[in-house]
CSV table of C-alpha atoms in Angstrom, one decimal:
chain,number,residue,atom,x,y,z
A,1,MET,CA,-18.7,19.4,5.4
A,2,ASN,CA,-18.1,22.8,3.8
A,3,GLN,CA,-14.4,22.6,4.3
A,4,ASP,CA,-14.4,19.2,2.9
A,5,THR,CA,-16.0,20.3,-0.4
A,6,ASN,CA,-13.7,23.2,-0.4
A,7,SER,CA,-10.5,21.3,-0.2
A,8,LYS,CA,-11.7,18.8,-2.8
A,9,THR,CA,-11.6,21.6,-5.4
A,10,ILE,CA,-7.8,22.2,-5.1
A,11,SER,CA,-6.3,21.3,-8.4
A,12,ASN,CA,-3.6,18.6,-8.7
A,13,ALA,CA,-1.1,21.2,-10.0
A,14,VAL,CA,-1.5,23.3,-6.8
A,15,ILE,CA,-1.1,20.3,-4.6
A,16,ARG,CA,2.1,19.4,-6.4
A,17,ARG,CA,3.4,22.9,-5.6
A,18,LEU,CA,2.5,22.8,-1.9
A,19,PRO,CA,5.5,20.8,-0.8
A,20,ARG,CA,7.7,23.6,-2.2
A,21,TYR,CA,5.8,26.2,-0.1
A,22,PHE,CA,6.2,23.9,2.8
A,23,ARG,CA,10.0,23.8,2.4
A,24,TYR,CA,10.4,27.5,1.8
A,25,LEU,CA,8.3,28.4,4.8
A,26,ARG,CA,10.1,26.0,7.0
A,27,GLU,CA,13.4,27.7,6.0
A,28,LEU,CA,11.8,31.1,6.9
A,29,ILE,CA,10.8,29.9,10.3
A,30,ARG,CA,14.3,28.5,10.8
A,31,ASN,CA,15.6,32.0,10.1
A,32,ASP,CA,13.1,33.6,12.4
A,33,ILE,CA,11.1,35.4,9.7
A,34,THR,CA,7.6,35.7,10.8
A,35,ARG,CA,5.9,37.3,7.9
A,36,ILE,CA,6.4,37.6,4.2
A,37,SER,CA,4.8,39.3,1.2
A,38,SER,CA,3.8,37.4,-1.9
A,39,LYS,CA,6.4,39.5,-3.7
A,40,GLU,CA,9.2,38.4,-1.4
A,41,LEU,CA,8.1,34.8,-1.5
A,42,SER,CA,7.8,35.0,-5.2
A,43,GLU,CA,11.4,36.2,-5.6
A,44,LYS,CA,12.6,33.4,-3.3
A,45,MET,CA,10.7,30.7,-5.0
A,46,ASN,CA,11.0,31.9,-8.6
A,47,VAL,CA,7.3,31.8,-9.1
A,48,THR,CA,5.2,34.9,-10.0
A,49,ALA,CA,3.6,36.7,-7.1
A,50,SER,CA,0.1,36.4,-8.7
A,51,GLN,CA,0.6,32.6,-8.9
A,52,ILE,CA,1.4,32.5,-5.2
A,53,ARG,CA,-1.6,34.6,-4.3
A,54,GLN,CA,-3.8,32.4,-6.5
A,55,ASP,CA,-2.3,29.2,-5.0
A,56,LEU,CA,-2.7,30.3,-1.4
A,57,ASN,CA,-6.2,31.7,-2.0
A,58,CYS,CA,-7.3,28.1,-2.8
A,59,PHE,CA,-7.2,27.5,1.0
A,60,GLY,CA,-9.1,30.6,1.9
A,61,GLY,CA,-6.5,33.3,1.5
A,62,PHE,CA,-4.2,33.5,4.5
A,63,GLY,CA,-2.7,36.8,3.4
A,64,GLN,CA,-3.6,40.3,4.5
A,65,GLN,CA,-3.2,43.2,2.2
A,66,GLY,CA,-0.2,45.3,3.1
A,67,TYR,CA,0.8,42.9,5.7
A,68,GLY,CA,1.7,39.8,3.8
A,69,TYR,CA,1.5,36.2,5.1
A,70,ASN,CA,1.9,35.1,8.7
A,71,VAL,CA,4.7,32.5,8.1
A,72,THR,CA,3.9,30.2,11.0
A,73,ASN,CA,0.1,30.2,10.3
A,74,LEU,CA,0.7,29.5,6.6
A,75,TYR,CA,3.2,26.7,7.4
A,76,GLY,CA,0.7,25.2,9.8
A,77,LYS,CA,-2.2,25.2,7.4
A,78,ILE,CA,-0.1,23.8,4.5
A,79,SER,CA,1.2,21.1,6.8
A,80,THR,CA,-2.4,20.2,7.8
A,81,ILE,CA,-3.5,20.1,4.1
A,82,LEU,CA,-0.6,17.9,3.2
A,83,GLY,CA,-1.5,15.5,6.0
A,84,THR,CA,1.8,15.8,8.0
A,85,ASP,CA,-0.1,15.9,11.3
A,86,LYS,CA,-2.0,12.6,10.6
A,87,GLY,CA,0.7,10.5,12.2
A,88,TYR,CA,1.1,8.2,9.2
A,89,SER,CA,3.5,5.3,9.5
A,90,ALA,CA,5.4,3.4,6.8
A,91,VAL,CA,7.2,0.2,6.1
A,92,ILE,CA,10.2,-0.1,3.7
A,93,VAL,CA,10.4,-3.2,1.6
A,94,GLY,CA,13.8,-3.9,0.1
A,95,ILE,CA,16.7,-2.9,2.3
A,96,GLY,CA,19.4,-2.6,-0.4
A,97,ASN,CA,21.4,0.5,-0.8
A,98,LEU,CA,18.5,2.7,-1.7
A,99,GLY,CA,16.2,1.2,1.0
A,100,LYS,CA,19.0,1.8,3.6
A,101,ALA,CA,19.5,5.4,2.4
A,102,LEU,CA,15.8,6.1,2.6
A,103,ALA,CA,15.5,4.5,6.1
A,104,ASN,CA,18.3,6.7,7.3
A,105,ASN,CA,17.0,9.8,5.7
A,106,PRO,CA,15.4,12.4,8.0
A,107,LEU,CA,12.8,13.3,5.3
A,108,PHE,CA,10.3,10.9,6.9
A,109,GLU,CA,10.5,12.4,10.3
A,110,LYS,CA,10.4,16.0,8.9
A,111,ARG,CA,7.1,15.2,7.2
A,112,GLY,CA,5.6,13.4,10.2
A,113,VAL,CA,5.8,9.9,8.8
A,114,LYS,CA,7.2,7.2,11.1
A,115,ILE,CA,9.0,4.2,9.8
A,116,ILE,CA,7.9,1.2,11.8
A,117,GLY,CA,9.2,-1.8,9.8
A,118,LEU,CA,12.0,-2.7,7.4
A,119,PHE,CA,11.7,-5.9,5.3
A,120,ASP,CA,13.9,-7.9,3.0
A,121,THR,CA,14.2,-11.4,1.6
A,122,SER,CA,18.0,-11.8,1.7
A,123,PRO,CA,19.4,-13.8,4.6
A,124,GLU,CA,22.4,-11.5,4.6
A,125,VAL,CA,20.2,-8.5,5.3
A,126,ILE,CA,17.5,-9.9,7.6
A,127,GLY,CA,18.4,-9.3,11.2
A,128,ASN,CA,20.7,-6.3,10.5
A,129,ASP,CA,20.3,-3.1,12.3
A,130,VAL,CA,19.3,-0.2,10.0
A,131,ALA,CA,18.3,3.2,11.2
A,132,GLY,CA,17.6,1.8,14.7
A,133,LEU,CA,15.3,-1.0,13.4
A,134,LYS,CA,16.0,-4.7,12.9
A,135,VAL,CA,15.4,-5.8,9.3
A,136,LEU,CA,12.6,-8.4,9.3
A,137,ASP,CA,12.0,-11.3,7.0
A,138,TYR,CA,9.6,-10.3,4.2
A,139,SER,CA,7.8,-13.6,4.7
A,140,GLU,CA,6.5,-12.2,8.0
A,141,ILE,CA,5.1,-9.0,6.6
A,142,GLU,CA,1.5,-10.1,6.6
A,143,LYS,CA,1.7,-11.0,10.2
A,144,PHE,CA,3.5,-7.8,11.0
A,145,LEU,CA,0.8,-5.7,9.2
A,146,SER,CA,-2.0,-7.5,11.0
A,147,GLU,CA,-0.5,-6.5,14.3
A,148,ASN,CA,0.9,-3.0,13.3
A,149,LYS,CA,-1.0,-0.5,11.3
A,150,ALA,CA,1.0,1.0,8.5
A,151,ASP,CA,-0.3,3.5,5.9
A,152,ILE,CA,2.5,3.7,3.5
A,153,ALA,CA,4.8,1.2,1.8
A,154,VAL,CA,8.1,2.4,0.4
A,155,LEU,CA,9.0,-0.1,-2.4
A,156,THR,CA,12.7,-0.5,-3.3
A,157,VAL,CA,12.3,-4.0,-4.6
A,158,PRO,CA,13.5,-5.3,-8.0
A,159,LYS,CA,11.3,-4.2,-10.9
A,160,ASN,CA,9.9,-7.7,-11.6
A,161,LYS,CA,8.7,-8.0,-8.0
A,162,GLY,CA,7.0,-4.6,-7.7
A,163,LYS,CA,3.5,-5.6,-8.7
A,164,GLU,CA,3.4,-8.8,-6.7
A,165,VAL,CA,4.7,-7.1,-3.5
A,166,ALA,CA,2.3,-4.2,-3.9
A,167,GLU,CA,-0.7,-6.4,-4.4
A,168,LYS,CA,0.1,-8.3,-1.3
A,169,LEU,CA,0.6,-5.1,0.7
A,170,ALA,CA,-2.6,-3.6,-0.6
A,171,GLN,CA,-4.5,-6.7,0.7
A,172,CYS,CA,-2.8,-6.1,4.0
A,173,GLY,CA,-4.3,-2.6,4.2
A,174,ILE,CA,-1.5,-0.4,2.9
A,175,ARG,CA,-3.1,2.7,1.3
A,176,GLY,CA,-0.2,4.6,-0.2
A,177,PHE,CA,2.8,3.3,-2.2
A,178,TRP,CA,6.0,5.3,-2.7
A,179,ASN,CA,7.4,3.3,-5.5
A,180,PHE,CA,11.1,3.4,-6.3
A,181,SER,CA,11.2,0.0,-7.9
A,182,ASN,CA,11.6,1.5,-11.4
A,183,MET,CA,8.4,0.3,-12.9
A,184,GLU,CA,5.1,2.0,-13.4
A,185,LEU,CA,2.9,0.6,-10.7
A,186,SER,CA,-0.8,0.6,-11.1
A,187,LEU,CA,-3.3,-1.2,-8.8
A,188,ASP,CA,-6.6,-0.3,-10.3
A,189,GLU,CA,-8.4,-3.0,-8.5
A,190,TYR,CA,-7.4,-1.6,-5.1
A,191,ASN,CA,-8.4,1.7,-3.5
A,192,VAL,CA,-4.9,2.9,-3.0
A,193,LYS,CA,-2.7,5.9,-4.0
A,194,ILE,CA,0.7,5.5,-5.8
A,195,GLU,CA,3.6,7.8,-6.4
A,196,ASN,CA,5.9,6.2,-9.0
A,197,ILE,CA,9.4,7.7,-8.6
A,198,HIS,CA,11.8,7.5,-11.6
A,199,LEU,CA,15.0,9.1,-10.4
A,200,GLY,CA,16.6,8.6,-13.9
A,201,ASP,CA,14.1,11.0,-15.5
A,202,THR,CA,15.6,14.1,-14.0
A,203,LEU,CA,19.1,12.9,-14.9
A,204,MET,CA,18.0,12.7,-18.5
A,205,THR,CA,16.5,16.1,-18.4
A,206,LEU,CA,19.8,17.4,-17.0
A,207,CYS,CA,21.7,15.7,-19.9
A,208,TYR,CA,19.4,17.3,-22.4
A,209,GLU,CA,19.9,20.7,-20.8
A,210,ILE,CA,23.7,20.3,-20.9
A,211,SER,CA,23.6,19.3,-24.5
A,212,LYS,CA,21.5,22.5,-25.3
A,213,LEU,CA,23.9,24.6,-23.3
A,214,ASP,CA,26.8,23.2,-25.3
A,215,GLU,CA,25.0,23.9,-28.5
A,216,GLU,CA,24.4,27.5,-27.5
A,217,ASN,CA,28.0,28.0,-26.4
A,218,GLU,CA,29.1,26.5,-29.7
A,219,ALA,CA,26.8,28.8,-31.7
A,220,GLN,CA,28.3,31.8,-30.0
A,221,LYS,CA,31.8,31.0,-30.9
B,1,MET,CA,21.6,25.3,-38.1
B,2,ASN,CA,18.0,24.7,-39.1
B,3,GLN,CA,17.8,21.6,-36.9
B,4,ASP,CA,19.3,23.6,-34.1
B,5,THR,CA,16.7,26.3,-34.3
B,6,ASN,CA,14.1,23.6,-34.6
B,7,SER,CA,15.0,21.8,-31.4
B,8,LYS,CA,15.2,25.0,-29.5
B,9,THR,CA,11.5,25.4,-29.9
B,10,ILE,CA,10.7,22.3,-27.9
B,11,SER,CA,8.9,23.3,-24.8
B,12,ASN,CA,10.1,22.5,-21.4
B,13,ALA,CA,6.9,20.5,-20.7
B,14,VAL,CA,7.6,18.3,-23.6
B,15,ILE,CA,11.2,17.8,-22.6
B,16,ARG,CA,10.0,16.7,-19.1
B,17,ARG,CA,7.8,14.1,-20.7
B,18,LEU,CA,10.5,12.6,-23.0
B,19,PRO,CA,12.2,10.5,-20.3
B,20,ARG,CA,8.8,8.7,-19.8
B,21,TYR,CA,8.6,8.0,-23.6
B,22,PHE,CA,12.2,6.8,-23.3
B,23,ARG,CA,11.3,4.3,-20.6
B,24,TYR,CA,8.2,3.0,-22.2
B,25,LEU,CA,9.8,2.5,-25.6
B,26,ARG,CA,12.7,0.7,-23.9
B,27,GLU,CA,10.2,-1.6,-22.3
B,28,LEU,CA,8.6,-2.3,-25.7
B,29,ILE,CA,12.0,-3.1,-27.3
B,30,ARG,CA,12.7,-5.5,-24.5
B,31,ASN,CA,9.4,-7.2,-25.3
B,32,ASP,CA,10.2,-7.4,-29.0
B,33,ILE,CA,7.5,-4.9,-30.0
B,34,THR,CA,8.6,-3.1,-33.1
B,35,ARG,CA,5.8,-0.8,-33.8
B,36,ILE,CA,3.0,0.9,-31.9
B,37,SER,CA,0.2,3.3,-32.6
B,38,SER,CA,-0.3,6.5,-30.7
B,39,LYS,CA,-3.5,4.9,-29.3
B,40,GLU,CA,-1.7,1.9,-27.9
B,41,LEU,CA,1.1,4.1,-26.5
B,42,SER,CA,-1.5,6.4,-25.0
B,43,GLU,CA,-3.2,3.5,-23.2
B,44,LYS,CA,0.1,2.3,-21.8
B,45,MET,CA,1.2,5.7,-20.7
B,46,ASN,CA,-2.1,7.1,-19.5
B,47,VAL,CA,-1.7,10.2,-21.7
B,48,THR,CA,-4.1,11.1,-24.5
B,49,ALA,CA,-3.2,9.9,-28.0
B,50,SER,CA,-3.4,13.5,-29.3
B,51,GLN,CA,-1.0,14.6,-26.7
B,52,ILE,CA,1.4,11.9,-27.8
B,53,ARG,CA,1.1,12.8,-31.5
B,54,GLN,CA,1.6,16.5,-30.6
B,55,ASP,CA,4.7,15.7,-28.4
B,56,LEU,CA,6.3,13.5,-31.0
B,57,ASN,CA,5.5,15.9,-33.8
B,58,CYS,CA,7.8,18.4,-32.1
B,59,PHE,CA,10.7,16.3,-33.5
B,60,GLY,CA,9.4,16.1,-37.0
B,61,GLY,CA,6.7,13.4,-36.6
B,62,PHE,CA,8.1,9.9,-36.7
B,63,GLY,CA,4.7,8.3,-37.1
B,64,GLN,CA,3.1,7.1,-40.2
B,65,GLN,CA,-0.7,7.1,-40.6
B,66,GLY,CA,-2.2,3.7,-40.3
B,67,TYR,CA,1.2,2.2,-39.4
B,68,GLY,CA,2.1,3.9,-36.2
B,69,TYR,CA,5.5,4.5,-34.8
B,70,ASN,CA,8.6,2.5,-35.5
B,71,VAL,CA,9.7,1.8,-31.9
B,72,THR,CA,13.4,1.4,-32.5
B,73,ASN,CA,13.6,4.6,-34.5
B,74,LEU,CA,11.6,6.6,-32.1
B,75,TYR,CA,13.7,5.3,-29.2
B,76,GLY,CA,16.9,6.2,-31.0
B,77,LYS,CA,15.7,9.7,-31.8
B,78,ILE,CA,14.5,10.4,-28.3
B,79,SER,CA,17.8,9.1,-26.9
B,80,THR,CA,19.7,11.4,-29.2
B,81,ILE,CA,17.5,14.4,-28.2
B,82,LEU,CA,18.0,13.6,-24.5
B,83,GLY,CA,21.8,13.5,-25.0
B,84,THR,CA,22.2,9.8,-24.0
B,85,ASP,CA,24.7,9.3,-26.8
B,86,LYS,CA,26.9,12.2,-25.8
B,87,GLY,CA,29.1,10.1,-23.5
B,88,TYR,CA,28.7,12.3,-20.5
B,89,SER,CA,30.6,11.5,-17.4
B,90,ALA,CA,29.8,12.2,-13.7
B,91,VAL,CA,31.4,12.5,-10.3
B,92,ILE,CA,29.4,11.9,-7.1
B,93,VAL,CA,30.3,14.1,-4.1
B,94,GLY,CA,29.2,12.7,-0.8
B,95,ILE,CA,29.4,8.9,-0.4
B,96,GLY,CA,27.0,8.5,2.4
B,97,ASN,CA,24.0,6.1,2.1
B,98,LEU,CA,22.4,8.0,-0.7
B,99,GLY,CA,25.7,8.6,-2.6
B,100,LYS,CA,26.4,4.9,-2.3
B,101,ALA,CA,22.9,3.9,-3.5
B,102,LEU,CA,23.3,6.2,-6.5
B,103,ALA,CA,26.8,5.0,-7.3
B,104,ASN,CA,25.5,1.4,-7.4
B,105,ASN,CA,22.3,2.2,-9.3
B,106,PRO,CA,22.2,1.1,-13.0
B,107,LEU,CA,20.3,4.2,-13.9
B,108,PHE,CA,23.5,6.0,-15.0
B,109,GLU,CA,24.7,3.3,-17.3
B,110,LYS,CA,21.2,2.9,-18.8
B,111,ARG,CA,21.3,6.6,-19.7
B,112,GLY,CA,24.8,6.6,-21.1
B,113,VAL,CA,26.4,8.5,-18.2
B,114,LYS,CA,29.6,7.1,-16.8
B,115,ILE,CA,30.6,7.6,-13.2
B,116,ILE,CA,34.3,8.4,-13.1
B,117,GLY,CA,34.9,9.6,-9.6
B,118,LEU,CA,33.5,9.3,-6.0
B,119,PHE,CA,34.5,11.9,-3.4
B,120,ASP,CA,34.0,12.3,0.3
B,121,THR,CA,35.6,14.2,3.2
B,122,SER,CA,35.3,11.5,5.9
B,123,PRO,CA,38.4,9.5,6.6
B,124,GLU,CA,36.2,6.4,7.2
B,125,VAL,CA,34.9,6.6,3.7
B,126,ILE,CA,37.9,7.7,1.7
B,127,GLY,CA,39.7,4.7,0.2
B,128,ASN,CA,36.6,2.4,0.4
B,129,ASP,CA,35.6,0.5,-2.7
B,130,VAL,CA,32.1,1.6,-3.9
B,131,ALA,CA,30.6,0.4,-7.2
B,132,GLY,CA,34.1,-0.6,-8.5
B,133,LEU,CA,35.7,2.8,-7.7
B,134,LYS,CA,37.9,3.9,-4.8
B,135,VAL,CA,36.4,6.8,-2.9
B,136,LEU,CA,38.8,9.8,-3.2
B,137,ASP,CA,39.5,12.6,-0.8
B,138,TYR,CA,37.3,15.6,-1.7
B,139,SER,CA,40.4,17.8,-1.2
B,140,GLU,CA,41.8,16.3,-4.4
B,141,ILE,CA,38.7,17.0,-6.6
B,142,GLU,CA,40.2,20.1,-8.4
B,143,LYS,CA,43.3,18.1,-9.4
B,144,PHE,CA,41.1,15.2,-10.5
B,145,LEU,CA,38.9,17.4,-12.6
B,146,SER,CA,41.8,19.1,-14.2
B,147,GLU,CA,43.0,15.7,-15.4
B,148,ASN,CA,39.6,14.0,-16.0
B,149,LYS,CA,36.8,15.7,-17.9
B,150,ALA,CA,33.5,15.4,-16.0
B,151,ASP,CA,30.2,17.0,-17.2
B,152,ILE,CA,27.9,16.3,-14.3
B,153,ALA,CA,28.3,16.4,-10.5
B,154,VAL,CA,25.9,14.5,-8.3
B,155,LEU,CA,25.7,16.3,-5.0
B,156,THR,CA,24.7,14.3,-1.9
B,157,VAL,CA,26.5,16.6,0.5
B,158,PRO,CA,24.9,18.2,3.6
B,159,LYS,CA,22.6,21.0,2.9
B,160,ASN,CA,24.9,23.7,4.3
B,161,LYS,CA,27.8,22.6,2.1
B,162,GLY,CA,25.8,22.5,-1.2
B,163,LYS,CA,26.4,26.0,-2.4
B,164,GLU,CA,30.1,26.0,-1.6
B,165,VAL,CA,30.8,22.6,-3.2
B,166,ALA,CA,28.8,23.5,-6.3
B,167,GLU,CA,30.6,26.8,-6.8
B,168,LYS,CA,34.0,25.1,-6.6
B,169,LEU,CA,32.9,22.4,-9.1
B,170,ALA,CA,31.4,25.0,-11.5
B,171,GLN,CA,34.8,26.7,-11.5
B,172,CYS,CA,36.4,23.3,-12.3
B,173,GLY,CA,34.2,23.0,-15.4
B,174,ILE,CA,31.2,21.0,-14.2
B,175,ARG,CA,28.2,22.0,-16.4
B,176,GLY,CA,25.4,20.0,-14.8
B,177,PHE,CA,24.4,19.5,-11.2
B,178,TRP,CA,22.1,16.8,-10.1
B,179,ASN,CA,21.5,18.1,-6.6
B,180,PHE,CA,20.2,15.8,-3.8
B,181,SER,CA,21.5,17.9,-1.0
B,182,ASN,CA,18.1,19.1,0.0
B,183,MET,CA,18.5,22.8,-0.7
B,184,GLU,CA,17.5,24.9,-3.7
B,185,LEU,CA,20.8,25.3,-5.5
B,186,SER,CA,21.1,28.3,-7.8
B,187,LEU,CA,24.3,29.4,-9.5
B,188,ASP,CA,23.3,32.4,-11.5
B,189,GLU,CA,26.9,33.6,-11.9
B,190,TYR,CA,27.8,30.4,-13.7
B,191,ASN,CA,26.7,29.0,-17.0
B,192,VAL,CA,25.5,25.7,-15.7
B,193,LYS,CA,22.3,23.7,-15.5
B,194,ILE,CA,20.8,22.4,-12.2
B,195,GLU,CA,18.2,19.8,-11.3
B,196,ASN,CA,17.2,20.1,-7.7
B,197,ILE,CA,15.8,16.9,-6.4
B,198,HIS,CA,13.5,16.9,-3.3
B,199,LEU,CA,12.5,13.4,-2.7
B,200,GLY,CA,10.3,14.4,0.2
B,201,ASP,CA,8.0,16.4,-2.0
B,202,THR,CA,6.5,13.3,-3.5
B,203,LEU,CA,6.1,11.7,-0.1
B,204,MET,CA,4.1,14.7,1.0
B,205,THR,CA,1.9,14.5,-2.1
B,206,LEU,CA,1.3,10.9,-1.3
B,207,CYS,CA,0.3,11.8,2.3
B,208,TYR,CA,-2.1,14.3,0.9
B,209,GLU,CA,-3.6,11.7,-1.4
B,210,ILE,CA,-4.1,9.2,1.4
B,211,SER,CA,-5.8,11.8,3.6
B,212,LYS,CA,-8.2,12.6,0.7
B,213,LEU,CA,-8.8,8.9,0.2
B,214,ASP,CA,-9.7,8.5,3.8
B,215,GLU,CA,-12.0,11.5,3.7
B,216,GLU,CA,-13.8,10.1,0.7
B,217,ASN,CA,-14.1,6.6,2.4
B,218,GLU,CA,-15.4,8.3,5.6
B,219,ALA,CA,-18.0,10.3,3.6
B,220,GLN,CA,-19.3,7.1,2.0
B,221,LYS,CA,-19.9,5.4,5.2
């Protein structure tokens, strides 16, 4: 109970930074580094050391003065907080290019999420083998989800289908939506969580940064 | 000069929000909505109206009291700030599943970025037609870039190749890197801009949110 209350007080901003810690720590483990100071981690991650201490203190402070952080412990705790040990499973709806790329991406496995079903509406796609699974007919998804528990739906369906598909899946018990269908999904009526992904946003930021860079270079001439 | 100094003061946080304004405004234009109040925009975007007024005031305040914002004007100005009218061009390096998905994605065209070259090292991929372009041999990329000006490189190469490829391309004049190769790219020696994309981070955040949701539901039982 106490731990529960404790973890609820973690701010959204900290939570958003945790996957980065997760990635850096995994890299350290891969390189056989067993402990690290907040200063070293700070240099690697380009975040201030005090920010790191503050962030990690939210979970009860894993660090020891003069010793630093035990990398394996810290990685384990962050993994647990992020739910990678929950054994979540996912279905992908829409097996076009992006759906296929995601199905084949090791990112799911690395984060402990198992893909258990792929769905599409196109006769040319249904029945194909993708990432070791046979693509199923979307019209069978209700039946599938009544027989197989899935926690997450990855949506790579056309924009105008996003809401309709998501509502159906929420009724089938899906609790998390990883939405690539390029629309802002909201399902206020359902008790679900949604991450809307807009890949293009970071491309635009990059274009802005290049144009600033060019302006600066121009001004220095 | 004045405008230059002016635009330099726009904070990074505001810049990161601009693509969202861009998307919402495009949606409004598509639905023939010509003006909107900060209050209405705020409800649509789930941001406070005062935040919106503050953000948009950074660019000289396009709004008019009691009238709201002229959607087309605002869209045009934000597009300009974000550099969508600069006519940037891009190459994609790594035409695996993700590279193919990106090459076929309308997000480039929508943001005024033209894909002019696709590159891979695999003999099975070189020569294939993808999104109307023939995939070229990566060994020819220097020659290609000396003959064709590209501003952006989209990297979907394996993690351990990211740095090497990026350095080569920076030497060939690429100024912006949209990096999907799942490593934190930094090129401090070069005058370039980088957006490191880690798709998995948002999947982890979603897993965290689902686990919190389950905890809450459990506690209410």
